[in-house]
Tab-separated table of C-alpha atoms in Angstrom:
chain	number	residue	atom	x	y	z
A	17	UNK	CA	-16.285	-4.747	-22.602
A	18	UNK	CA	-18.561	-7.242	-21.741
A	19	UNK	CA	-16.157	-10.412	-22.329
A	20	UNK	CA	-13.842	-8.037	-19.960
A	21	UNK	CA	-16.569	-7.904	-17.289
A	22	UNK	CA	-17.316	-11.436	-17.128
A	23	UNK	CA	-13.273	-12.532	-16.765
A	24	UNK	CA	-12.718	-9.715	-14.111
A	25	UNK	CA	-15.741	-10.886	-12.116
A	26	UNK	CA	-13.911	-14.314	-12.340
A	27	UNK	CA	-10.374	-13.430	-11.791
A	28	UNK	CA	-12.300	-11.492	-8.286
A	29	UNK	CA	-14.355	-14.155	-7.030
A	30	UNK	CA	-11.557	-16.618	-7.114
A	31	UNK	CA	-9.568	-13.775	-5.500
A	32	UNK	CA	-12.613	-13.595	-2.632
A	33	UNK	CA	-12.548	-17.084	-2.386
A	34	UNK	CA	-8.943	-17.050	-1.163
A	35	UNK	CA	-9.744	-13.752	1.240
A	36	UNK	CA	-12.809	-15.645	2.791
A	37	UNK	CA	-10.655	-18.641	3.377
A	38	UNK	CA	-7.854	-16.063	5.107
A	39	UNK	CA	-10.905	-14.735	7.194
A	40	UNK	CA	-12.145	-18.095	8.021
A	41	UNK	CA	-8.795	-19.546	9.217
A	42	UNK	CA	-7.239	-15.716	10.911
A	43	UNK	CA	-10.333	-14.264	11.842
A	44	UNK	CA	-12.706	-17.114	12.670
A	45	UNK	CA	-15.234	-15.086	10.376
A	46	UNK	CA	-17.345	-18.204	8.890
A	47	UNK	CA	-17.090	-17.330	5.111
A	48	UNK	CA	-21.002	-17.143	4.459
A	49	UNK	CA	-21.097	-14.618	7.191
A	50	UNK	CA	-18.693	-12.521	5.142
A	51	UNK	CA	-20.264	-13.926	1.803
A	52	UNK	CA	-22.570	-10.273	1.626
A	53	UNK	CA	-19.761	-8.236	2.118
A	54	UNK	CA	-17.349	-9.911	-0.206
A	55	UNK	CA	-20.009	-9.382	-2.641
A	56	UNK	CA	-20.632	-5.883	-2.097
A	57	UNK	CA	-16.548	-5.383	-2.548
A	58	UNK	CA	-16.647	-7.463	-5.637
A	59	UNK	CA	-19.384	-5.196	-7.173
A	60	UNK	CA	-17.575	-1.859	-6.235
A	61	UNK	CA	-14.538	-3.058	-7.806
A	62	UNK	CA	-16.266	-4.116	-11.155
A	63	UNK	CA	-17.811	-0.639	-11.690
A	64	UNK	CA	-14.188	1.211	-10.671
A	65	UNK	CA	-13.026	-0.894	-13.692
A	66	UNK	CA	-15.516	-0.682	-15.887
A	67	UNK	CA	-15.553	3.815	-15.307
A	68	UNK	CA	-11.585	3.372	-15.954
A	69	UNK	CA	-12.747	2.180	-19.271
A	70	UNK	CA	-15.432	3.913	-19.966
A	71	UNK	CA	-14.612	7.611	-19.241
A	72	UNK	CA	-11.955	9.867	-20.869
A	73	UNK	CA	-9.906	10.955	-17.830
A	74	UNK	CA	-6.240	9.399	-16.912
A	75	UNK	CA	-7.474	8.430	-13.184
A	76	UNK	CA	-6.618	4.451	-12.491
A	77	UNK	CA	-9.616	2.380	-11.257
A	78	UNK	CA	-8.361	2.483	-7.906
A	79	UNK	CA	-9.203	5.834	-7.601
A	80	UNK	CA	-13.280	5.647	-8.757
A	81	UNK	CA	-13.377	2.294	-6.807
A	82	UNK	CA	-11.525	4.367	-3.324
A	83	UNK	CA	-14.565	7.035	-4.127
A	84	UNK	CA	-17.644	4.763	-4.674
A	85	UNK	CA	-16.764	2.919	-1.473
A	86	UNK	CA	-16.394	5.952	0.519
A	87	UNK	CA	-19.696	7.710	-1.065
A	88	UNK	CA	-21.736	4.125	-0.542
A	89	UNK	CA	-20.357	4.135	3.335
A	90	UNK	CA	-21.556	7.678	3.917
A	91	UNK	CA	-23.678	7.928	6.862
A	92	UNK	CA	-26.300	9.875	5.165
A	93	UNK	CA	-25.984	7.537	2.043
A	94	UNK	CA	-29.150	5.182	1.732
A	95	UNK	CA	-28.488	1.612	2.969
A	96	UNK	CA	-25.331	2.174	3.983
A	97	UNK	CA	-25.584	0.696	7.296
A	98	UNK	CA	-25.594	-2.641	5.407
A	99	UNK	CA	-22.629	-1.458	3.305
A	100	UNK	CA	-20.921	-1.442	6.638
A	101	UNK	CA	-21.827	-3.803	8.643
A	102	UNK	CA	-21.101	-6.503	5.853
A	103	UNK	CA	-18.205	-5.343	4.503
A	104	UNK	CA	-16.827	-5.117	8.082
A	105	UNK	CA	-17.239	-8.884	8.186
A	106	UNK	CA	-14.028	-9.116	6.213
A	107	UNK	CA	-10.447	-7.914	7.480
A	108	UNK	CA	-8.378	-5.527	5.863
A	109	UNK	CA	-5.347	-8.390	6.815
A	110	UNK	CA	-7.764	-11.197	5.227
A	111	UNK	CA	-7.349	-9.157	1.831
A	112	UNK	CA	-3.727	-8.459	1.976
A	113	UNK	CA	-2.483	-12.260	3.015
A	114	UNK	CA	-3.716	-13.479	-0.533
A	115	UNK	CA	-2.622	-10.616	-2.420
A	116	UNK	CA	1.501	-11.262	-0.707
A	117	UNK	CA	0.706	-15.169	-1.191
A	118	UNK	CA	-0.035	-14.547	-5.158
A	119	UNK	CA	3.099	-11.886	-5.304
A	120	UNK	CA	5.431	-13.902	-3.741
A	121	UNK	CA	4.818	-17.114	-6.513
A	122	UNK	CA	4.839	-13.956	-9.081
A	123	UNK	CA	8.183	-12.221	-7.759
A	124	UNK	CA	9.833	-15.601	-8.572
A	125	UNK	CA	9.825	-14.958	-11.800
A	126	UNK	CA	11.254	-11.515	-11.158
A	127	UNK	CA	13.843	-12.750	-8.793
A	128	UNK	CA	16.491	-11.954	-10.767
A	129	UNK	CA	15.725	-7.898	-11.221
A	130	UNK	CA	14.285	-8.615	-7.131
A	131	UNK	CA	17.685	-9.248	-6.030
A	132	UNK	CA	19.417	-6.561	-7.806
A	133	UNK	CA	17.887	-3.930	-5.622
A	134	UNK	CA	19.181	-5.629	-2.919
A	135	UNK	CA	21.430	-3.744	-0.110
A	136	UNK	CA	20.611	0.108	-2.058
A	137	UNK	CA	16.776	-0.504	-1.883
A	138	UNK	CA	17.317	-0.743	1.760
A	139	UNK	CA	18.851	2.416	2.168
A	140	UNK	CA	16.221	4.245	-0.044
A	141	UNK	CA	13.771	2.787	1.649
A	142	UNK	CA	14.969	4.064	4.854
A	143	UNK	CA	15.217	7.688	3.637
A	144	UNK	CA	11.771	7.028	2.253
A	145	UNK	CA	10.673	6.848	5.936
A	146	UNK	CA	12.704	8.988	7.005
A	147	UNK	CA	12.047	11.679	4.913
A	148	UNK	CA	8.040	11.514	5.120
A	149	UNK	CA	8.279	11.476	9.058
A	150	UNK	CA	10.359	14.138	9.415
A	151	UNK	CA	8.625	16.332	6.505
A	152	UNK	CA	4.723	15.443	8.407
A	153	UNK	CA	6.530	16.845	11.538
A	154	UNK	CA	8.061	19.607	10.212
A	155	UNK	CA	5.055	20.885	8.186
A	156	UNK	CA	2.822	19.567	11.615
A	157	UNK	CA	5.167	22.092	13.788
A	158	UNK	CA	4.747	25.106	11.744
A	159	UNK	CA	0.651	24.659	11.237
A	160	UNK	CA	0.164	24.066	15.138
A	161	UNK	CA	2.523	27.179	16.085
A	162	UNK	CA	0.494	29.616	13.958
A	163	UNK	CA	-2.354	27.893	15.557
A	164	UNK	CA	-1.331	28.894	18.951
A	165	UNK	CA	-2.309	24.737	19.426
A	166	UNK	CA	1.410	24.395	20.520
B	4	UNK	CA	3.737	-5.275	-19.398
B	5	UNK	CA	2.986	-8.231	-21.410
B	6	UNK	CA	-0.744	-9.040	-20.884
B	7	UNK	CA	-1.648	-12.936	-20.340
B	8	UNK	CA	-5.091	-13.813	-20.797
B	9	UNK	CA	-7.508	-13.681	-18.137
B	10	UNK	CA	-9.109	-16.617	-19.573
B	11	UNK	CA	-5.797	-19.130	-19.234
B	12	UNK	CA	-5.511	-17.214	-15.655
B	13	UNK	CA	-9.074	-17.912	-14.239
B	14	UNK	CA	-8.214	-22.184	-15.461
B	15	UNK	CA	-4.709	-21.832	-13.573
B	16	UNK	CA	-6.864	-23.895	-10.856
B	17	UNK	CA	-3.201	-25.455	-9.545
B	18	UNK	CA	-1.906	-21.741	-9.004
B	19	UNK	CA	-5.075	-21.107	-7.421
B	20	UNK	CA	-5.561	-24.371	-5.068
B	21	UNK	CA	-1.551	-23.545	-3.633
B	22	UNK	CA	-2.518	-19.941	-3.059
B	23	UNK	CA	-5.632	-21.116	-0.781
B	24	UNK	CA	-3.409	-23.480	1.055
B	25	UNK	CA	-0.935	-20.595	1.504
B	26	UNK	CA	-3.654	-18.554	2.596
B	27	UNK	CA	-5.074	-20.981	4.715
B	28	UNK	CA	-1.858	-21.757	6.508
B	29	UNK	CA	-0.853	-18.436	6.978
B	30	UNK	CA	-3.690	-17.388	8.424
B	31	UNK	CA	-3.807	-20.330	11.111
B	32	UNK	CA	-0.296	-19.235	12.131
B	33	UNK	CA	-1.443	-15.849	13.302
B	34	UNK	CA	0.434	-13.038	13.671
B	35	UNK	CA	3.701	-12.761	16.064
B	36	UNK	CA	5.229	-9.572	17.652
B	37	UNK	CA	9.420	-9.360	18.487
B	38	UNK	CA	9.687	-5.992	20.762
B	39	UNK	CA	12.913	-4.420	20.085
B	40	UNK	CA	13.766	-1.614	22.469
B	41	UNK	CA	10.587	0.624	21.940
B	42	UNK	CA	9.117	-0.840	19.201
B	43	UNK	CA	8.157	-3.938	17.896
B	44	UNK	CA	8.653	-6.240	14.961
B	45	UNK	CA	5.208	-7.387	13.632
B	46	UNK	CA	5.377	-10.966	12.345
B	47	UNK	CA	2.042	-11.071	9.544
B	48	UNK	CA	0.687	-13.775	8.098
B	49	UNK	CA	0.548	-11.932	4.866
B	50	UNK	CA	4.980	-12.231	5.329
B	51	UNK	CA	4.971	-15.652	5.441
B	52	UNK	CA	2.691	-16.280	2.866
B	53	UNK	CA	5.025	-13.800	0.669
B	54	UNK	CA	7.838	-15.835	1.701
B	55	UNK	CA	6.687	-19.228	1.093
B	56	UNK	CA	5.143	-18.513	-1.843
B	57	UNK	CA	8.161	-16.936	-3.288
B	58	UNK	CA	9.858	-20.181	-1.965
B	59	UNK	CA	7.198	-22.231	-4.175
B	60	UNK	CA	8.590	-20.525	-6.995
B	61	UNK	CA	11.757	-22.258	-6.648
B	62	UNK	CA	10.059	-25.783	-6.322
B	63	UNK	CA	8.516	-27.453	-9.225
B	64	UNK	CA	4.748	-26.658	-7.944
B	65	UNK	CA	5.030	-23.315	-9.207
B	66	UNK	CA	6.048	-23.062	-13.039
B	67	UNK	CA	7.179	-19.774	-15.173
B	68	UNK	CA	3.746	-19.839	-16.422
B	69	UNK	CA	1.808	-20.196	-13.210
B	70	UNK	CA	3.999	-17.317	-11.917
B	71	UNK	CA	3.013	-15.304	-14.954
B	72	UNK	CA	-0.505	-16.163	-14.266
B	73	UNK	CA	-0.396	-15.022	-10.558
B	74	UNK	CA	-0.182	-11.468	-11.712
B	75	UNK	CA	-3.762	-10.539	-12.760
B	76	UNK	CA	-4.581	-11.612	-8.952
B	77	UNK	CA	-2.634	-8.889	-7.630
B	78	UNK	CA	-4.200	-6.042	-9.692
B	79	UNK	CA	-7.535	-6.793	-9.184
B	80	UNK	CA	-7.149	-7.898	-5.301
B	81	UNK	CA	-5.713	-4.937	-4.557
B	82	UNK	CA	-8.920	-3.351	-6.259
B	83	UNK	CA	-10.926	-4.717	-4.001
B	84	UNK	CA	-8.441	-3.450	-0.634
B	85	UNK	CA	-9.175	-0.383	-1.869
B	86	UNK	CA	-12.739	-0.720	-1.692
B	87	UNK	CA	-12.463	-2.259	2.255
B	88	UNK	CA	-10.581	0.793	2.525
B	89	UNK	CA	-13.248	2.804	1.368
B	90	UNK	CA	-16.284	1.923	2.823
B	91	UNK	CA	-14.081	2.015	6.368
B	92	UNK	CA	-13.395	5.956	5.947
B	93	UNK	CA	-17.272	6.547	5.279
B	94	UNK	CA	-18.330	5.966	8.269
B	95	UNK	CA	-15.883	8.382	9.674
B	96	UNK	CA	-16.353	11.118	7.363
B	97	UNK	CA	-17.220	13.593	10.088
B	98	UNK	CA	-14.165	12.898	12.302
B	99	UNK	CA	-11.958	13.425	9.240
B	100	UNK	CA	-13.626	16.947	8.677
B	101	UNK	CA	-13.620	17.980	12.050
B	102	UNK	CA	-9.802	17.160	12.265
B	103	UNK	CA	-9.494	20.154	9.991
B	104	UNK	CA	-6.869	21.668	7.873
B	105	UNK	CA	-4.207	21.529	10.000
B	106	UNK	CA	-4.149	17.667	9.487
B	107	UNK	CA	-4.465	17.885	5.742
B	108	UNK	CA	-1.494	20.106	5.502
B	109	UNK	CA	0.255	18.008	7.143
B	110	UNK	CA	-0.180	15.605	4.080
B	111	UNK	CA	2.512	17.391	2.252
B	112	UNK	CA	5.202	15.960	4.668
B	113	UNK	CA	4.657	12.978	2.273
B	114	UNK	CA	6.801	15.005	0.129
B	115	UNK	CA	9.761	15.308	2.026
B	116	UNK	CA	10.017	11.826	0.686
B	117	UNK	CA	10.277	12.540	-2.793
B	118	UNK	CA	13.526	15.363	-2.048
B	119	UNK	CA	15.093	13.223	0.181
B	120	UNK	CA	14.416	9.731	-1.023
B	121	UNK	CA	14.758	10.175	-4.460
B	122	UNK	CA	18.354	12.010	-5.514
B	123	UNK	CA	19.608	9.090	-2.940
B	124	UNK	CA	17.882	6.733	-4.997
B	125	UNK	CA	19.221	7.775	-8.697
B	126	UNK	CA	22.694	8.205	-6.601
B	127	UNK	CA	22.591	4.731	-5.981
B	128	UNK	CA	21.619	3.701	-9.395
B	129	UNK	CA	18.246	3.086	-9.492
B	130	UNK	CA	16.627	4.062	-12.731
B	131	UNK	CA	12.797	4.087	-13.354
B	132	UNK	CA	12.809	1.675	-10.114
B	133	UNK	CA	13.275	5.009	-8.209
B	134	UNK	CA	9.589	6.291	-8.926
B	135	UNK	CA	7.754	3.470	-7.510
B	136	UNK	CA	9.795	3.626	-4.437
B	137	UNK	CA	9.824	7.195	-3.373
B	138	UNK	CA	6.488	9.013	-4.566
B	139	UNK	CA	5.071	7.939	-1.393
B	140	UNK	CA	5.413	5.340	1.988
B	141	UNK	CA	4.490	2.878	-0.244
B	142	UNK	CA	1.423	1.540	1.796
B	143	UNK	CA	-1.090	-0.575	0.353
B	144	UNK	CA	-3.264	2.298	-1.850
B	145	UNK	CA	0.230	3.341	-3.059
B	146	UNK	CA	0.796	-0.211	-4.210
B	147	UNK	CA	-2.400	-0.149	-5.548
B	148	UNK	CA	-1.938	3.327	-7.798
B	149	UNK	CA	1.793	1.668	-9.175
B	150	UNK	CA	0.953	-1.946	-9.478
B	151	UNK	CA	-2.182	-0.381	-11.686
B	152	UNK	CA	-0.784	2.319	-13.632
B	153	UNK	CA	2.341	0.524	-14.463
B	154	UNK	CA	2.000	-3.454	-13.895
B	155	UNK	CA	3.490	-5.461	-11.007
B	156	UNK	CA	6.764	-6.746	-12.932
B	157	UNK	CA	7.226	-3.228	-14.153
B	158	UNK	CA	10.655	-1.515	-12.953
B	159	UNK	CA	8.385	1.112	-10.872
B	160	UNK	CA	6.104	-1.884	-9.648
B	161	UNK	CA	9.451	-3.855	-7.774
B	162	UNK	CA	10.624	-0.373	-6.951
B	163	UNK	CA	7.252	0.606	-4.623
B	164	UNK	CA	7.226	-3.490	-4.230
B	165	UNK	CA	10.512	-3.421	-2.406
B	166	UNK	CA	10.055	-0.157	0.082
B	167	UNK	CA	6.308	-1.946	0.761
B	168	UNK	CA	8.292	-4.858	1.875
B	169	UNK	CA	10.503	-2.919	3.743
B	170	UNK	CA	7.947	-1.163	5.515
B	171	UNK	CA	5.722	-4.380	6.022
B	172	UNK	CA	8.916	-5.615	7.746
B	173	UNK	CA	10.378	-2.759	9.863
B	174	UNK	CA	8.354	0.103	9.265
B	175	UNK	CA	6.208	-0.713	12.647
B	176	UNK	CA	10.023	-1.098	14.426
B	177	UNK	CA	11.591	1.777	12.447
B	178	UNK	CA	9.195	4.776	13.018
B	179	UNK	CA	9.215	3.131	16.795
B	180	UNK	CA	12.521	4.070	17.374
B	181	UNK	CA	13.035	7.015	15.375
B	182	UNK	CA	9.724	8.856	17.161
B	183	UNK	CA	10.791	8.539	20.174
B	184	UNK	CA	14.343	9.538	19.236
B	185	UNK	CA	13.695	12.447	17.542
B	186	UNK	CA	10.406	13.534	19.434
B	187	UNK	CA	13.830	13.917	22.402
B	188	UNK	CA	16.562	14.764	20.535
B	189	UNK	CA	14.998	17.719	18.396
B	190	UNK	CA	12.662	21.036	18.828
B	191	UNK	CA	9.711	20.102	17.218
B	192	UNK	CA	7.027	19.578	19.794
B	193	UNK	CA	5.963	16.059	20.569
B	194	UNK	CA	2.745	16.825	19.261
B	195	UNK	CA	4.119	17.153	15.732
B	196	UNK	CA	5.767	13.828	15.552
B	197	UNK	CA	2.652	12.775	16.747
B	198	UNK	CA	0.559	13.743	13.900
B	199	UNK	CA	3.597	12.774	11.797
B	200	UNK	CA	2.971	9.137	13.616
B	201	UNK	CA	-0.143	8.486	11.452
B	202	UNK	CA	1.538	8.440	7.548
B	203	UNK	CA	1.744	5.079	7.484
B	204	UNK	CA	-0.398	1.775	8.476
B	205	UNK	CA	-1.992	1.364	11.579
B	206	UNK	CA	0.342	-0.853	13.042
B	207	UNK	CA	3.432	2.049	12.191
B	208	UNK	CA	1.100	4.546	13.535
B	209	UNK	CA	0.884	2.218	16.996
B	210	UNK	CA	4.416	1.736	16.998
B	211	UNK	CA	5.488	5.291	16.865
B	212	UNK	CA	3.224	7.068	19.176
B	213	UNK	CA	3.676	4.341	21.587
B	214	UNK	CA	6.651	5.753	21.715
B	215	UNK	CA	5.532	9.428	21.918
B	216	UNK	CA	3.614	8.272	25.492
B	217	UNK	CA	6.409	6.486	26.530
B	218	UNK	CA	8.784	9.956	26.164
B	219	UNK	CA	5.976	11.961	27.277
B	220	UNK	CA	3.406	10.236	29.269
B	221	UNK	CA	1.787	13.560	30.544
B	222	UNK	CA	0.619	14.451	26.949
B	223	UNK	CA	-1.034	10.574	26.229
B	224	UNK	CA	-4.464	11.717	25.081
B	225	UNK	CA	-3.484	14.514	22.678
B	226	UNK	CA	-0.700	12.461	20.932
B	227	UNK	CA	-3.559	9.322	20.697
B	228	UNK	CA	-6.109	11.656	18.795
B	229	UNK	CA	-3.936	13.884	16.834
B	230	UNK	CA	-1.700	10.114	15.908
B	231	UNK	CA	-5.197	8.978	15.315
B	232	UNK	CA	-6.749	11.347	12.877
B	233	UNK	CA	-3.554	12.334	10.853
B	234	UNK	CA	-3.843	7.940	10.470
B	235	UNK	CA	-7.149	8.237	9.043
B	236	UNK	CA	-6.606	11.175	7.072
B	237	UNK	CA	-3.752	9.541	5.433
B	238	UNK	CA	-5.842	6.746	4.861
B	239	UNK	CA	-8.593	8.510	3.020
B	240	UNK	CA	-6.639	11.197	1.221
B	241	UNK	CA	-3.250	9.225	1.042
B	242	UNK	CA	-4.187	7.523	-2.498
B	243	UNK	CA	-5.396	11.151	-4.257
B	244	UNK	CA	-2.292	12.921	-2.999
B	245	UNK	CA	0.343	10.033	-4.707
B	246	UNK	CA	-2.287	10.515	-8.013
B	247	UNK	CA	-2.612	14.023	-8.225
B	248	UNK	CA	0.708	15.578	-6.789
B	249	UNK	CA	2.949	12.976	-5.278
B	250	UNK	CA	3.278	11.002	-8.687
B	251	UNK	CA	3.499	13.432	-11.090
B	252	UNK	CA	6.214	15.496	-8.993
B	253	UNK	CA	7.925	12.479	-8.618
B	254	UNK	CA	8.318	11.303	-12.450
B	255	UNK	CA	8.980	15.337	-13.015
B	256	UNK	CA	11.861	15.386	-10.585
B	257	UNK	CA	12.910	12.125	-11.996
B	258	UNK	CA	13.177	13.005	-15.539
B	259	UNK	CA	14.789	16.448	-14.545
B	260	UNK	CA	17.608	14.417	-13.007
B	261	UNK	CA	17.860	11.989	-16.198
B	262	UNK	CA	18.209	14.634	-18.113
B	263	UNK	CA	21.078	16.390	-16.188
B	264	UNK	CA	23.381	13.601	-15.957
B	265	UNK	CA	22.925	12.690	-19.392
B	266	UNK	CA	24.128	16.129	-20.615
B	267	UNK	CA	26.735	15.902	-18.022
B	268	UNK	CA	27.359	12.428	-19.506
B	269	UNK	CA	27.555	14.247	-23.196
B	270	UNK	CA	29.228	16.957	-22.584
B	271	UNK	CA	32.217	15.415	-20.433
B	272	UNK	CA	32.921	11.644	-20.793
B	273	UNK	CA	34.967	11.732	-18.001
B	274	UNK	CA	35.196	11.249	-15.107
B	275	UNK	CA	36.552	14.913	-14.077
B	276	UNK	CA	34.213	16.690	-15.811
């Protein structure tokens, strides 16, 4: 666990290096300005990863890290107003450019299966947006009717 | 997946130094908008860096092994998007309550997704590919829940890979159209479509009840908060829908339909049967 801690604190600084460079150059956010945040993302991510290991249930580390953030950004929650005013130093789009920079070098190496989806994934796609519009309305329509809001 | 070692990732510092350039590139570039008829086409860095760095790959900079190595980076920066994500609903935790059930229910329209999307998707061949792109939108959290549960070079991790894409791409451009489209061509009340306007990212959610207020300028206010709210309610509630219903209806309904055609398959051979 431990040896797991230190290489995932690693593999995320080096990740929060590239994000505070992406917030530097997009954002003009100087990266020691966003240094406090990074480090308070950094930390909420180590102990989602650490409960994925440590407790019995089947929910991914994604889902304890989405919680703590939320329960550390309550209002009512002590400190919090740091939470958010340094973590809101750092832009959602800072965080995604790196993440698309490292999976386009890693879909290379998937090209071939990439390419098979092709034309078809297009189409699915398509119904996949589709499909959840028109569902959110539909449901939407109904609720707001017996509402008397529409 | 096969694991690499997180050691022989962390001292990939040539995979790492490109990706900073990348990042730092990008970034400088900024972000460009294309309008097409009511919508637009958003131009992110985050694209180009996706392309060039898929580009790289093809150029002896990036080897098979550096590739392999880029993976890790994914899974655990998308760990920390998740937290950004996090500590932005918090703040908001009493707008999301007071937008009530009506919004929440709503949610479920994320399955009309997983009927439509995915006997379309096994039509057209797809296999365990089909998961990853139709339990959900396939916005970042989404990403998030496949690329961890399953890996990023799994066959569900290019299938939510390639509608994420798709929706990075168009989805601000597509919802656009169709919104305002629909919102005039159908029943439902504008003020539906405009809660329906909020399932995906913020830029879709702009995009499609722009287009609301363009077809009904009268109503401007009402489709802004209800676009608004069903946005953020997504946003918070989004992930723990695609874990605890979306997902496991959508590997259900999958294996349902494997399990048809191969008995169809056995019982048959061909193609008449």
């Amino acid at each position: 666990m431990l040896k797991s801690v230190i290489e995932w604190t690693w593999v995320l600084a080096i990740f929060g290096i590239a994000a505070l460079i992406g917030n530097w150059f997009g954002m003009d956010v100087l990266p020691w300005e966003a240094i406090p945040g990074m480090l308070i993302l950094i930390a909420v991510s180590l102990v989602g990863l650490m409960l994925e290991k440590a407790l019995p249930f089947s929910m991914p580390a994604v889902g304890y890290i989405g919680i703590l953030a939320i329960i550390i950004s309550l209002p009512w929650f002590p400190g919090s107003d740091y939470v958010v005013a340094w973590t809101s130093q750092i832009g959602i789009l800072a965080l995604a450019t790196p993440i698309l920079a490292y999976a386009g070098i890693s879909v290379g190496s998937n090209w071939a299966d990439f390419r098979k989806l092709g034309f078809r994934s297009f189409l699915v796609a398509i119904a996949v947006f589709l499909g959840t519009f028109i569902g959110s309305a539909l449901i939407a329509e109904v609720i707001l009717r017996w509402q008397g809001i529409i | 997946m096969e694991k690499v070692e997180l050691k022989t990732v962390i001292k990939d510092w040539r995979l790492h130094a490109i990706a900073f350039i990348l990042v730092a590139i990008t970034e400088a570039i900024g972000q460009f908008s294309i309008a097409v008829g009511p919508g637009v086409i958003l131009l992110l860095p985050m694209l180009y860096a996706f392309f060039l760095g898929l580009g790289l790959y093809f150029t002896p900079l990036i080897s098979e092994k550096n590739a392999k190595n880029a993976e890790p980076l994914i899974i655990l920066g998308v760990t920390l998007l998740i937290a950004k994500i996090g500590v932005t609903i918090g703040p908001q935790i009493e707008a999301i309550i007071a937008a009530g059930p009506a919004l929440l229910l709503q949610e479920l329209g994320n399955l009309g997704t997983i009927f439509l999307a995915l006997p379309l998707a096994v039509l057209l061949g797809f296999r365990r590919e089909s998961i990853g792109m139709t339990h959900s939108i396939a916005r970042e959290p989404n990403v998030g829940l496949i690329v961890n549960k399953f890996g990023f070079s799994s066959p569900e991790g290019r299938g939510v890979m390639a509608v994420y894409i798709f929706g990075t791409v168009f989805g601000a451009v597509f919802l656009g159209l169709i919104s305002g489209l629909l919102a005039t061509a159908t029943p439902l009340h504008p003020l539906s479509f405009a809660m329906a306007s909020g399932v995906g990212s913020g830029s879709m959610m702009a995009a499609a009840s722009g287009s609301l207020i363009g077809a009904y300028p009268e109503l401007e206010e009402q489709i802004v908060a209800f676009a608004g709210a069903s946005n953020l309610l997504s946003l918070s509630t989004g992930l723990y829908f695609s874990i605890f219903i979306g997902l496991p209806l959508t590997e259900k309904l999958y294996s349902i339909m494997m399990r048809r055609s191969e008995r169809k398959a056995a019982k048959g051979g061909g193609p008449n049967a």
